[in-house]
Short mmCIF file of C-alpha atoms and ligand atoms in Angstrom, two decimals:
data_model
loop_
_atom_site.label_atom_id
_atom_site.label_comp_id
_atom_site.label_asym_id
_atom_site.label_seq_id
_atom_site.Cartn_x
_atom_site.Cartn_y
_atom_site.Cartn_z
CA UNK A 12 30.80 -4.70 -9.80
CA UNK A 13 30.34 -8.42 -9.16
CA UNK A 14 29.21 -11.49 -11.04
CA UNK A 15 26.66 -13.42 -8.94
CA UNK A 16 25.37 -16.92 -9.10
CA UNK A 17 21.95 -17.49 -10.64
CA UNK A 18 19.58 -19.32 -8.31
CA UNK A 19 16.65 -21.69 -8.73
CA UNK A 20 15.47 -21.11 -5.18
CA UNK A 21 14.66 -17.59 -4.05
CA UNK A 22 13.31 -16.77 -0.61
CA UNK A 23 11.79 -14.00 1.43
CA UNK A 24 13.98 -14.05 4.53
CA UNK A 25 13.02 -10.95 6.52
CA UNK A 26 10.05 -8.62 6.95
CA UNK A 27 10.00 -5.09 8.37
CA UNK A 28 7.14 -2.83 9.44
CA UNK A 29 7.07 0.75 10.64
CA UNK A 30 3.78 2.02 12.05
CA UNK A 31 3.38 5.77 12.64
CA UNK A 32 2.58 6.77 16.24
CA UNK A 33 -0.38 8.97 15.35
CA UNK A 34 -3.88 7.52 15.02
CA UNK A 35 -7.04 9.14 13.65
CA UNK A 36 -10.34 7.40 14.37
CA UNK A 37 -13.33 7.47 12.00
CA UNK A 38 -15.17 9.63 14.53
CA UNK A 39 -12.40 12.26 14.55
CA UNK A 40 -12.34 12.42 10.75
CA UNK A 41 -16.13 12.68 10.54
CA UNK A 42 -16.33 15.49 13.13
CA UNK A 43 -13.71 17.44 11.14
CA UNK A 44 -15.32 16.89 7.73
CA UNK A 45 -18.81 17.72 9.01
CA UNK A 46 -17.58 20.94 10.62
CA UNK A 47 -15.80 21.81 7.36
CA UNK A 48 -19.01 21.07 5.41
CA UNK A 49 -21.08 23.38 7.66
CA UNK A 50 -18.51 26.14 7.27
CA UNK A 51 -18.10 25.76 3.50
CA UNK A 52 -21.81 25.39 2.81
CA UNK A 53 -22.76 28.46 4.84
CA UNK A 54 -19.92 30.57 3.39
CA UNK A 55 -20.97 29.59 -0.16
CA UNK A 56 -24.72 29.48 0.35
CA UNK A 57 -25.63 31.70 -2.61
CA UNK A 58 -23.32 29.87 -5.10
CA UNK A 59 -24.73 26.56 -3.89
CA UNK A 60 -28.33 27.81 -4.25
CA UNK A 61 -27.65 29.10 -7.75
CA UNK A 62 -26.06 25.76 -8.74
CA UNK A 63 -22.58 27.22 -9.28
CA UNK A 64 -21.10 25.09 -6.50
CA UNK A 65 -21.96 21.70 -5.07
CA UNK A 66 -22.44 21.53 -1.30
CA UNK A 67 -19.84 19.53 0.63
CA UNK A 68 -21.45 16.23 1.69
CA UNK A 69 -21.38 15.11 5.30
CA UNK A 70 -19.75 11.90 6.44
CA UNK A 71 -20.83 9.20 8.85
CA UNK A 72 -18.63 6.94 11.01
CA UNK A 73 -21.14 4.08 10.94
CA UNK A 74 -21.24 4.17 7.12
CA UNK A 75 -17.44 4.10 6.94
CA UNK A 76 -17.05 1.01 9.11
CA UNK A 77 -19.90 -0.86 7.42
CA UNK A 78 -18.86 0.03 3.85
CA UNK A 79 -15.13 -0.56 4.32
CA UNK A 80 -14.27 -2.33 7.58
CA UNK A 81 -11.98 0.58 8.53
CA UNK A 82 -12.07 1.81 12.15
CA UNK A 83 -8.97 4.01 12.30
CA UNK A 84 -5.77 4.81 10.43
CA UNK A 85 -2.18 5.67 11.39
CA UNK A 86 -0.72 8.86 9.93
CA UNK A 87 2.82 10.21 9.68
CA UNK A 88 1.71 13.66 10.89
CA UNK A 89 -1.71 14.25 12.46
CA UNK A 90 -1.49 18.02 12.82
CA UNK A 91 -3.62 19.84 10.25
CA UNK A 92 -5.72 16.92 9.02
CA UNK A 93 -8.68 17.61 11.30
CA UNK A 94 -8.24 21.40 11.30
CA UNK A 95 -11.29 22.81 9.46
CA UNK A 96 -9.16 25.68 8.18
CA UNK A 97 -6.59 23.30 6.69
CA UNK A 98 -7.86 19.71 6.06
CA UNK A 99 -4.43 18.33 5.14
CA UNK A 100 -1.37 17.32 7.16
CA UNK A 101 1.15 20.00 8.09
CA UNK A 102 4.57 18.55 7.21
CA UNK A 103 7.41 21.07 7.06
CA UNK A 104 9.66 20.93 3.99
CA UNK A 105 13.13 19.56 4.68
CA UNK A 106 16.33 21.06 3.34
CA UNK A 107 18.14 19.28 0.50
CA UNK A 108 20.92 18.19 2.83
CA UNK A 109 18.46 16.63 5.32
CA UNK A 110 17.03 13.10 5.09
CA UNK A 111 13.71 13.27 3.25
CA UNK A 112 10.48 12.32 5.05
CA UNK A 113 9.86 9.31 2.85
CA UNK A 114 13.45 8.04 3.12
CA UNK A 115 13.14 8.34 6.90
CA UNK A 116 10.10 6.07 7.14
CA UNK A 117 11.59 3.73 4.52
CA UNK A 118 14.70 3.37 6.69
CA UNK A 119 12.68 2.38 9.77
CA UNK A 120 11.08 -0.53 7.88
CA UNK A 121 14.30 -1.41 6.02
CA UNK A 122 16.33 -1.74 9.21
CA UNK A 123 13.78 -4.04 10.83
CA UNK A 124 13.65 -6.26 7.68
CA UNK A 125 17.45 -6.45 7.57
CA UNK A 126 17.55 -7.40 11.23
CA UNK A 127 14.90 -10.12 10.73
CA UNK A 128 16.91 -11.51 7.80
CA UNK A 129 20.29 -11.23 9.60
CA UNK A 130 21.62 -9.06 6.78
CA UNK A 131 24.07 -6.18 6.83
CA UNK A 132 24.52 -3.55 4.13
CA UNK A 133 27.41 -5.62 2.74
CA UNK A 134 25.04 -8.52 1.95
CA UNK A 135 22.64 -6.43 -0.17
CA UNK A 136 23.15 -5.39 -3.79
CA UNK A 137 19.92 -3.57 -4.68
CA UNK A 138 17.25 -1.36 -3.12
CA UNK A 139 13.80 -0.94 -4.64
CA UNK A 140 11.50 1.71 -3.21
CA UNK A 141 8.10 0.89 -4.58
CA UNK A 142 4.90 2.66 -3.55
CA UNK A 143 1.94 4.75 -4.74
CA UNK A 144 3.72 8.14 -4.63
CA UNK A 145 7.30 9.30 -4.21
CA UNK A 146 7.78 12.72 -2.69
CA UNK A 147 9.97 13.91 -5.59
CA UNK A 148 10.96 12.82 -9.07
CA UNK A 149 14.70 12.51 -8.44
CA UNK A 150 17.16 11.63 -7.06
CA UNK A 151 15.38 8.35 -6.33
CA UNK A 152 14.28 7.80 -2.72
CA UNK A 153 15.81 4.31 -3.12
CA UNK A 154 19.26 5.81 -3.79
CA UNK A 155 18.92 8.08 -0.75
CA UNK A 156 18.04 5.02 1.37
CA UNK A 157 20.87 3.01 -0.20
CA UNK A 158 23.29 5.80 0.73
CA UNK A 159 21.97 6.08 4.30
CA UNK A 160 22.38 2.32 4.80
CA UNK A 161 25.81 2.17 3.12
CA UNK A 162 24.82 -0.35 0.46
CA UNK A 163 27.24 -0.71 -2.45
CA UNK A 164 25.05 -1.50 -5.46
CA UNK A 165 22.08 0.17 -7.10
CA UNK A 166 18.61 1.46 -6.25
CA UNK A 167 15.56 2.68 -8.11
CA UNK A 168 11.99 3.82 -7.43
CA UNK A 169 8.88 2.17 -8.84
CA UNK A 170 5.28 3.40 -8.89
CA UNK A 171 2.50 0.85 -9.35
CA UNK A 172 -0.14 2.27 -6.96
CA UNK A 173 -1.63 -0.53 -4.83
CA UNK A 174 0.39 -3.23 -6.57
CA UNK A 175 3.74 -1.52 -6.03
CA UNK A 176 4.87 -4.03 -3.38
CA UNK A 177 4.00 -7.24 -5.23
CA UNK A 178 5.36 -5.86 -8.52
CA UNK A 179 8.63 -4.91 -6.77
CA UNK A 180 8.89 -8.39 -5.23
CA UNK A 181 8.44 -9.72 -8.76
CA UNK A 182 11.44 -7.62 -9.89
CA UNK A 183 13.48 -8.69 -6.84
CA UNK A 184 12.72 -12.36 -7.52
CA UNK A 185 13.88 -11.95 -11.13
CA UNK A 186 17.07 -10.17 -10.05
CA UNK A 187 18.04 -12.81 -7.51
CA UNK A 188 17.03 -15.68 -9.85
CA UNK A 189 19.16 -14.31 -12.66
CA UNK A 190 22.12 -13.50 -10.44
CA UNK A 191 22.08 -9.73 -11.05
CA UNK A 192 21.83 -9.27 -7.26
CA UNK A 193 22.53 -11.55 -4.29
CA UNK A 194 19.93 -9.93 -2.05
CA UNK A 195 17.38 -7.19 -2.73
CA UNK A 196 15.82 -4.85 -0.19
CA UNK A 197 12.25 -3.98 -1.25
CA UNK A 198 10.67 -1.05 0.65
CA UNK A 199 7.14 0.38 0.50
CA UNK A 200 7.09 3.73 2.28
CA UNK A 201 3.41 4.57 1.79
CA UNK A 202 3.25 8.23 2.79
CA UNK A 203 -0.18 8.81 1.26
CA UNK A 204 -1.88 11.26 3.65
CA UNK A 205 -0.66 14.36 1.71
CA UNK A 206 -2.57 13.05 -1.37
CA UNK A 207 -5.92 12.51 0.38
CA UNK A 208 -8.80 14.89 -0.11
CA UNK A 209 -9.96 15.16 3.51
CA UNK A 210 -12.90 17.34 2.37
CA UNK A 211 -14.40 14.54 0.22
CA UNK A 212 -16.68 12.15 2.07
CA UNK A 213 -16.25 9.44 -0.58
CA UNK A 214 -12.52 9.10 0.03
CA UNK A 215 -11.47 10.95 3.22
CA UNK A 216 -11.57 7.76 5.32
CA UNK A 217 -9.85 5.29 3.01
CA UNK A 218 -6.10 5.61 3.57
CA UNK A 219 -3.37 5.54 6.20
CA UNK A 220 0.42 5.89 6.23
CA UNK A 221 2.88 3.05 6.92
CA UNK A 222 6.19 1.62 5.70
CA UNK A 223 6.99 -2.03 5.02
CA UNK A 224 10.14 -3.78 3.81
CA UNK A 225 11.16 -7.23 2.63
CA UNK A 226 14.51 -8.95 1.99
CA UNK A 227 14.62 -11.27 -1.04
CA UNK A 228 17.69 -13.48 -1.49
CA UNK A 229 19.01 -16.88 -2.60
CA UNK A 230 17.91 -19.79 -0.40
CA UNK A 231 21.60 -20.77 -0.04
CA UNK A 232 22.50 -17.53 1.76
CA UNK A 233 19.35 -17.10 3.90
CA UNK A 234 19.67 -17.37 7.70
CA UNK A 235 16.53 -15.51 8.87
CA UNK A 236 14.27 -17.27 11.42
CA UNK A 237 11.28 -17.16 9.10
CA UNK A 238 11.83 -18.04 5.46
CA UNK A 239 9.37 -18.37 2.61
CA UNK A 240 10.35 -19.74 -0.77
CA UNK A 241 8.85 -17.82 -3.68
CA UNK A 242 7.32 -20.57 -5.83
CA UNK A 243 6.17 -18.08 -8.44
CA UNK A 244 4.92 -14.56 -9.10
CA UNK A 245 2.30 -13.30 -11.54
CA UNK A 246 1.25 -9.81 -12.58
CA UNK A 247 -1.65 -8.44 -14.61
CA UNK A 248 -2.66 -4.92 -15.63
CA UNK A 249 -5.73 -3.60 -17.43
CA UNK A 250 -6.22 0.12 -18.06
CA UNK A 251 -9.01 1.82 -16.09
CA UNK A 252 -9.80 5.43 -15.18
CA UNK A 253 -11.82 4.36 -12.16
CA UNK A 254 -8.99 5.05 -9.68
CA UNK A 255 -6.99 8.10 -10.59
CA UNK A 256 -4.71 10.88 -9.36
CA UNK A 257 -3.73 13.50 -11.96
CA UNK A 258 -1.07 15.06 -9.78
CA UNK A 259 2.09 15.71 -11.75
CA UNK A 260 4.48 18.12 -13.37
CA UNK A 261 2.17 18.93 -16.31
CA UNK A 262 -0.01 21.17 -14.07
CA UNK A 263 2.62 23.87 -14.40
CA UNK A 264 2.28 23.92 -18.19
CA UNK A 265 -1.50 23.62 -18.25
CA UNK A 266 -1.96 26.45 -15.71
CA UNK A 267 -4.18 24.17 -13.61
CA UNK A 268 -4.27 23.96 -9.82
CA UNK A 269 -1.65 21.31 -8.94
CA UNK A 270 -3.67 20.47 -5.84
CA UNK A 271 -7.21 20.58 -7.31
CA UNK A 272 -9.61 17.75 -6.43
CA UNK A 273 -8.79 15.78 -9.61
CA UNK A 274 -5.07 15.96 -8.74
CA UNK A 275 -5.72 14.13 -5.46
CA UNK A 276 -6.82 10.51 -5.09
CA UNK A 277 -10.35 9.94 -6.45
CA UNK A 278 -12.23 6.90 -7.61
CA UNK A 279 -15.49 5.31 -8.70
CA UNK A 280 -15.41 3.00 -5.68
CA UNK A 281 -18.50 0.97 -6.56
CA UNK A 282 -17.24 0.25 -10.10
CA UNK A 283 -13.81 -0.69 -8.73
CA UNK A 284 -15.45 -3.07 -6.30
CA UNK A 285 -17.54 -4.75 -9.02
CA UNK A 286 -14.79 -4.97 -11.63
CA UNK A 287 -11.75 -5.87 -9.54
CA UNK A 288 -13.21 -8.63 -7.31
CA UNK A 289 -13.89 -11.14 -10.13
CA UNK A 290 -10.56 -10.26 -11.80
CA UNK A 291 -8.64 -10.83 -8.57
CA UNK A 292 -10.37 -14.15 -7.79
CA UNK A 293 -9.74 -15.43 -11.32
CA UNK A 294 -6.10 -14.27 -11.20
CA UNK A 295 -5.45 -16.01 -7.87
CA UNK A 296 -7.02 -19.34 -8.81
CA UNK A 297 -5.20 -19.35 -12.20
CA UNK A 298 -1.90 -18.57 -10.48
CA UNK A 299 -2.38 -21.43 -8.02
CA UNK A 300 -3.30 -23.78 -10.89
CA UNK A 301 0.06 -23.01 -12.54
CA UNK A 302 1.63 -24.61 -9.46
CA UNK A 303 -0.77 -27.57 -9.46
CA UNK A 304 -2.62 -26.14 -6.45
CA UNK A 305 -6.18 -25.11 -5.60
CA UNK A 306 -7.44 -22.46 -3.16
CA UNK A 307 -8.07 -25.27 -0.65
CA UNK A 308 -4.29 -25.89 -0.53
CA UNK A 309 -3.61 -22.37 0.78
CA UNK A 310 -2.99 -22.10 4.53
CA UNK A 311 -2.99 -18.31 4.56
CA UNK A 312 -4.16 -15.50 2.28
CA UNK A 313 -2.40 -12.18 2.72
CA UNK A 314 -4.86 -10.26 0.61
CA UNK A 315 -4.76 -6.61 -0.41
CA UNK A 316 -6.33 -4.50 2.34
CA UNK A 317 -8.72 -2.06 0.65
CA UNK A 318 -12.13 -3.15 1.80
CA UNK A 319 -13.30 -6.00 4.05
CA UNK A 320 -16.36 -6.69 1.89
CA UNK A 321 -14.11 -6.97 -1.17
CA UNK A 322 -11.89 -9.48 0.64
CA UNK A 323 -14.91 -11.52 1.74
CA UNK A 324 -16.29 -11.57 -1.80
CA UNK A 325 -12.95 -12.65 -3.30
CA UNK A 326 -12.48 -15.33 -0.64
CA UNK A 327 -16.03 -16.60 -1.18
CA UNK A 328 -15.37 -16.91 -4.91
CA UNK A 329 -12.18 -18.86 -4.16
CA UNK A 330 -13.23 -21.00 -1.20
CA UNK A 331 -17.02 -21.02 -1.44
CA UNK A 332 -17.21 -19.54 2.08
CA UNK A 333 -16.09 -16.60 4.19
CA UNK A 334 -12.61 -17.51 5.51
CA UNK A 335 -11.74 -17.70 9.19
CA UNK A 336 -9.84 -14.64 10.46
CA UNK A 337 -6.79 -16.89 10.77
CA UNK A 338 -6.96 -17.93 7.08
CA UNK A 339 -7.20 -14.42 5.61
CA UNK A 340 -6.13 -11.93 8.28
CA UNK A 341 -7.55 -8.41 8.12
CA UNK A 342 -5.43 -5.44 9.18
CA UNK A 343 -7.39 -2.63 7.57
CA UNK A 344 -9.59 -2.12 10.62
CA UNK A 345 -6.49 -0.71 12.34
CA UNK A 346 -4.37 0.53 9.41
CA UNK A 347 -7.06 1.40 6.79
CA UNK A 348 -5.95 1.04 3.15
CA UNK A 349 -2.18 1.58 3.06
CA UNK A 350 -1.91 1.30 -0.74
CA UNK A 351 0.67 -1.35 -1.67
CA UNK A 352 1.73 -2.09 1.91
CA UNK A 353 -1.57 -3.62 3.12
CA UNK A 354 -0.94 -7.25 2.19
CA UNK A 355 2.67 -6.93 3.40
CA UNK A 356 1.46 -5.73 6.83
CA UNK A 357 -0.88 -8.75 6.97
CA UNK A 358 2.06 -11.01 6.00
CA UNK A 359 4.33 -9.34 8.57
CA UNK A 360 1.88 -9.69 11.46
CA UNK A 361 0.57 -13.16 10.57
CA UNK A 362 3.27 -15.61 9.49
CA UNK A 363 5.21 -16.88 12.50
CA UNK A 364 2.78 -19.73 13.27
CA UNK A 365 3.04 -21.24 9.78
CA UNK A 366 4.51 -24.73 9.49
CA UNK A 367 7.13 -25.97 6.99
CA UNK A 368 5.38 -26.79 3.73
CA UNK A 369 2.41 -24.45 4.39
CA UNK A 370 1.38 -22.44 1.34
CA UNK A 371 0.68 -18.71 1.56
CA UNK A 372 -0.67 -16.41 -1.11
CA UNK A 373 0.33 -12.75 -1.16
CA UNK A 374 -1.85 -10.55 -3.33
CA UNK A 375 -2.53 -6.93 -4.23
CA UNK A 376 -5.04 -5.23 -6.51
CA UNK A 377 -5.87 -1.65 -7.28
CA UNK A 378 -5.28 1.34 -9.51
CA UNK A 379 -4.20 0.69 -13.07
CA UNK A 380 -6.01 -1.70 -12.74
CA UNK A 381 -3.18 -3.87 -11.46
CA UNK A 382 -3.06 -7.26 -9.77
CA UNK A 383 0.07 -8.90 -8.39
CA UNK A 384 0.48 -12.22 -6.60
CA UNK A 385 3.14 -14.49 -5.14
CA UNK A 386 2.75 -18.14 -4.16
CA UNK A 387 4.95 -18.73 -1.11
CA UNK A 388 5.96 -21.88 0.74
CA UNK A 389 7.10 -21.81 4.39
CA UNK A 390 10.51 -23.43 4.77
N1 CO8 B 12 -20.47 8.96 4.81
C1 CO8 B 12 -21.77 8.86 4.48
N2 CO8 B 12 -22.19 8.53 3.23
C2 CO8 B 12 -21.24 8.32 2.29
C3 CO8 B 12 -19.87 8.42 2.58
C4 CO8 B 12 -19.49 8.77 3.88
N3 CO8 B 12 -18.21 8.90 4.22
N4 CO8 B 12 -19.19 8.14 1.45
C5 CO8 B 12 -20.07 7.89 0.49
N5 CO8 B 12 -21.33 8.00 1.00
C6 CO8 B 12 -22.58 7.83 0.29
C7 CO8 B 12 -22.39 7.97 -1.21
O1 CO8 B 12 -22.36 9.33 -1.60
C8 CO8 B 12 -23.59 7.24 -1.71
O2 CO8 B 12 -24.73 8.07 -1.61
P1 CO8 B 12 -25.82 8.12 -2.79
O3 CO8 B 12 -26.35 6.71 -2.85
O4 CO8 B 12 -26.78 9.12 -2.29
O5 CO8 B 12 -25.05 8.50 -4.01
C9 CO8 B 12 -23.75 6.10 -0.71
O6 CO8 B 12 -23.08 6.52 0.46
C10 CO8 B 12 -23.16 4.80 -1.20
O7 CO8 B 12 -21.85 5.06 -1.74
P2 CO8 B 12 -20.99 3.98 -2.49
O8 CO8 B 12 -21.84 3.22 -3.44
O9 CO8 B 12 -19.75 4.66 -3.01
O10 CO8 B 12 -20.60 3.05 -1.24
P3 CO8 B 12 -19.90 1.67 -1.27
O11 CO8 B 12 -20.69 0.71 -0.51
O12 CO8 B 12 -19.47 1.28 -2.64
O13 CO8 B 12 -18.57 1.96 -0.41
C11 CO8 B 12 -16.22 2.26 -0.83
C12 CO8 B 12 -17.62 2.89 -0.83
C13 CO8 B 12 -15.89 1.93 0.60
C14 CO8 B 12 -15.23 3.28 -1.37
C15 CO8 B 12 -16.23 0.99 -1.69
O14 CO8 B 12 -16.84 1.22 -2.93
C16 CO8 B 12 -14.84 0.45 -1.95
O15 CO8 B 12 -14.05 0.23 -1.07
N6 CO8 B 12 -14.56 0.12 -3.19
C17 CO8 B 12 -13.28 -0.47 -3.56
C18 CO8 B 12 -12.36 0.61 -3.87
C19 CO8 B 12 -10.94 0.18 -3.91
O16 CO8 B 12 -10.52 -0.88 -3.52
N7 CO8 B 12 -10.15 1.05 -4.41
C20 CO8 B 12 -8.78 0.87 -4.43
C21 CO8 B 12 -8.20 2.16 -4.18
S1 CO8 B 12 -6.61 2.08 -3.61
C22 CO8 B 12 -5.51 2.01 -4.89
O17 CO8 B 12 -5.72 1.52 -5.92
C23 CO8 B 12 -4.19 2.67 -4.63
C24 CO8 B 12 -4.19 4.04 -5.09
C25 CO8 B 12 -3.05 4.78 -4.51
C26 CO8 B 12 -3.24 5.13 -3.08
C27 CO8 B 12 -2.86 6.49 -2.70
C28 CO8 B 12 -3.84 7.17 -1.82
C29 CO8 B 12 -3.65 8.59 -1.55
#
């Protein structure tokens, strides 16, 4: 147990990214879903004709790219996803004394963030694993990661769907500011492919797997090559059923299928689009105003990566124009929506050219609804 110094200046001093080796293109997903639809619809022809069952709708690669901007996604395990007799990844269960899948991908990202920030386990007091799903309730994935890295301190898991990363950075900033930790390791191991309904054309293309990590510490101790001061963070939530996953332990007591369609990710995508875009634009401009800044003062927008048309609409509301690729980099063409990690991937891949004094805005929005943002200044 230690007493740490409170700090007025808190920085992001290292970023880590782990990208799975396996890629699935839109075309591959569409071929699989359409073959599944033919099979299902012919096997259930009479139930479909009598109205007892709905036919499985077919997908279209052109629609996917135009509606979302997504061209492909990386996945932790590809086997099984495009198998018409399975339509979900095949990931063997690990024994209790083995490293869990999610801790493994978290560690890849964590180690690269620690290296970028020049930090060892001895420099870090807290680990936050924050993402859309954790693979078990307890012990926390964060404590497993903490143990694997040899960090003497504390760890906990947080779930805030797409805003998990920005909300965790908010917590890390508070912890370092108050002196309850010298440095915090925030990790977003987004292992979402097991929760995707690959038989549903509305959502089968949306997500990919990835892991990101960030070191947050006092400016006085930071030695990383690339440092960004956190000028402020803001969070907002507003209840909505439009993005939902009912997966959870209550299925056992309600005698419902724990893996039924409503237990997987599902959404009213059009409503989300219409409701979240104005909220996000308003949130971002209000946050900047708190720091005496306008959208024109922002050198780079690391926006949430759910849909390219959403990002264009939000940017147009803020800037009055579609931003240059360099101003608001897009990574979802390659990664798809990676839940909370999307804006962190954009940050990771597009920050080294920024000049001292440049302002960057990191932002997420999604299920909850939830919106999180950080105003950052390159040191
Ligand atoms: N192929 C062909 N046609 C299709 C397909 C497809 N794959 N999908 C839908 N269609 C059809 C629809 O059925 C519809 O047909 P009809 O008019 O006959 O009903 C037509 O195309 C138009 O459909 P939409 O109106 O739904 O199309 P949109 O232009 O709205 O595009 C999108 C759909 C891409 C989903 C879009 O609405 C969108 O991106 N919205 C924003 C959603 C969003 O950002 N959600 C955030 C979710 S992420 C989050 O919060 C984190 C959750 C945790 C993550 C964990 C994951 C496992």
